XYZ file of C-alpha atoms in Angstrom:
144
model
C -31.987 -16.411 -55.430
C -34.596 -15.621 -52.392
C -36.700 -18.132 -53.701
C -33.655 -20.297 -54.334
C -32.964 -20.211 -50.509
C -36.500 -19.944 -49.433
C -37.011 -23.356 -51.257
C -34.062 -25.261 -50.579
C -34.984 -24.007 -46.622
C -38.442 -24.886 -46.260
C -37.227 -28.046 -48.121
C -34.661 -28.416 -45.065
C -37.159 -28.105 -42.538
C -40.373 -30.123 -44.047
C -37.276 -33.514 -44.368
C -35.860 -32.686 -41.089
C -39.959 -32.212 -40.013
C -39.959 -36.439 -41.317
C -36.768 -37.685 -39.800
C -38.296 -36.178 -36.366
C -41.582 -38.104 -36.628
C -39.692 -40.869 -36.913
C -37.836 -40.003 -33.696
C -41.363 -39.741 -32.409
C -42.336 -42.519 -33.584
C -39.029 -44.640 -32.200
C -40.172 -42.770 -28.604
C -43.782 -43.812 -28.957
C -42.626 -47.551 -29.822
C -39.966 -47.141 -27.067
C -42.001 -46.849 -24.142
C -44.883 -48.644 -25.092
C -43.419 -51.734 -25.480
C -40.563 -50.818 -23.104
C -37.606 -51.485 -25.001
C -33.878 -50.471 -22.912
C -32.922 -49.098 -26.461
C -32.824 -45.316 -27.624
C -35.309 -44.253 -29.357
C -32.853 -42.400 -31.805
C -31.596 -45.427 -33.058
C -35.292 -47.611 -33.145
C -36.157 -43.808 -35.382
C -33.376 -44.488 -37.405
C -33.705 -48.415 -37.889
C -37.626 -47.232 -39.186
C -36.023 -45.378 -41.311
C -33.710 -47.194 -42.627
C -36.640 -50.313 -43.008
C -38.575 -47.466 -45.222
C -35.502 -47.224 -47.288
C -34.899 -50.758 -47.769
C -38.591 -51.656 -48.087
C -39.140 -48.809 -50.714
C -42.072 -47.197 -48.880
C -40.107 -43.985 -49.033
C -37.199 -42.235 -51.216
C -33.693 -41.460 -49.730
C -34.168 -37.340 -51.291
C -37.131 -37.367 -49.065
C -35.506 -36.943 -46.905
C -30.735 -36.088 -48.145
C -31.476 -32.315 -48.005
C -32.617 -32.479 -44.303
C -30.005 -34.834 -42.987
C -27.276 -33.581 -45.000
C -27.986 -30.395 -43.718
C -28.074 -31.843 -40.246
C -25.028 -33.249 -40.407
C -23.111 -30.185 -41.412
C -23.810 -28.520 -38.537
C -23.266 -31.445 -36.286
C -20.480 -28.823 -34.215
C -23.935 -26.939 -32.361
C -24.580 -30.725 -31.047
C -21.417 -30.678 -29.044
C -22.043 -27.215 -27.550
C -24.371 -28.775 -24.557
C -21.677 -31.945 -23.675
C -19.145 -28.273 -23.070
C -21.187 -26.288 -20.664
C -21.702 -29.769 -19.346
C -18.309 -30.466 -18.113
C -17.831 -26.504 -17.037
C -21.114 -26.973 -14.175
C -18.956 -30.374 -13.131
C -15.190 -29.396 -12.759
C -15.644 -31.013 -9.386
C -15.714 -34.020 -10.665
C -14.363 -34.378 -14.430
C -10.924 -33.085 -11.771
C -11.512 -36.563 -9.560
C -12.475 -38.571 -12.131
C -11.178 -37.248 -15.466
C -8.494 -39.765 -16.644
C -12.336 -42.266 -16.498
C -13.794 -39.908 -18.857
C -11.429 -39.612 -20.558
C -10.638 -42.935 -21.130
C -14.548 -43.922 -21.793
C -14.383 -40.621 -24.481
C -11.576 -41.595 -26.711
C -12.741 -45.032 -26.772
C -16.867 -44.425 -27.371
C -15.101 -42.029 -30.368
C -12.556 -44.803 -32.248
C -15.459 -47.273 -31.477
C -17.825 -44.737 -33.641
C -15.681 -44.027 -36.212
C -14.804 -47.455 -37.154
C -18.400 -48.717 -36.696
C -19.325 -45.516 -39.081
C -16.339 -46.270 -41.423
C -17.114 -50.009 -42.559
C -20.855 -48.985 -41.988
C -20.543 -45.845 -45.437
C -18.175 -48.491 -47.020
C -20.615 -51.373 -46.889
C -23.347 -49.318 -48.569
C -20.718 -47.803 -50.763
C -20.523 -51.285 -51.897
C -24.402 -51.715 -51.858
C -25.308 -48.529 -54.097
C -22.562 -49.383 -56.812
C -24.052 -53.133 -57.026
C -27.550 -52.219 -57.264
C -25.969 -49.509 -60.155
C -24.603 -53.002 -61.886
C -28.070 -54.502 -61.071
C -30.114 -52.079 -62.623
C -27.381 -51.148 -65.769
C -27.916 -55.347 -66.312
C -31.500 -55.381 -66.201
C -32.281 -51.933 -67.919
C -29.754 -53.985 -70.457
C -31.692 -57.525 -70.795
C -34.754 -55.720 -71.107
C -33.341 -54.084 -74.545
C -32.053 -57.073 -75.670
C -35.769 -58.299 -75.550
C -36.607 -55.435 -77.021
C -38.881 -53.780 -74.241
C -38.516 -50.664 -72.855
C -36.808 -50.355 -69.949
């Protein structure tokens, strides 16, 4: 079991490293082209382009990204510490911050829900297209 755990850990570290490489490339592009977009967003678009073009496969980053999503709560700890450090600002203008956070959260949740829905529909279409292609090849006597 320790070998399996070691293999899983190595896979997670390697895949997170690959994702960090995309973030780094996004950072280089952001600074080099003076883009007003976050390096992380640019990196995510590069990942998306790589996946859609077939340059690399989802399996190359799935385990690492699943691990990061599972541990997502840990990434919010600095935000809570920041609120504690700026207590007076929060007490005086807290309602504006709360409104911005709530509105932003709702927007992110809605956008994420629609994105996941569209991705599932795309995945189903691609599977159906692959099955149709395989059936057509079988009917014509070719191997898929």
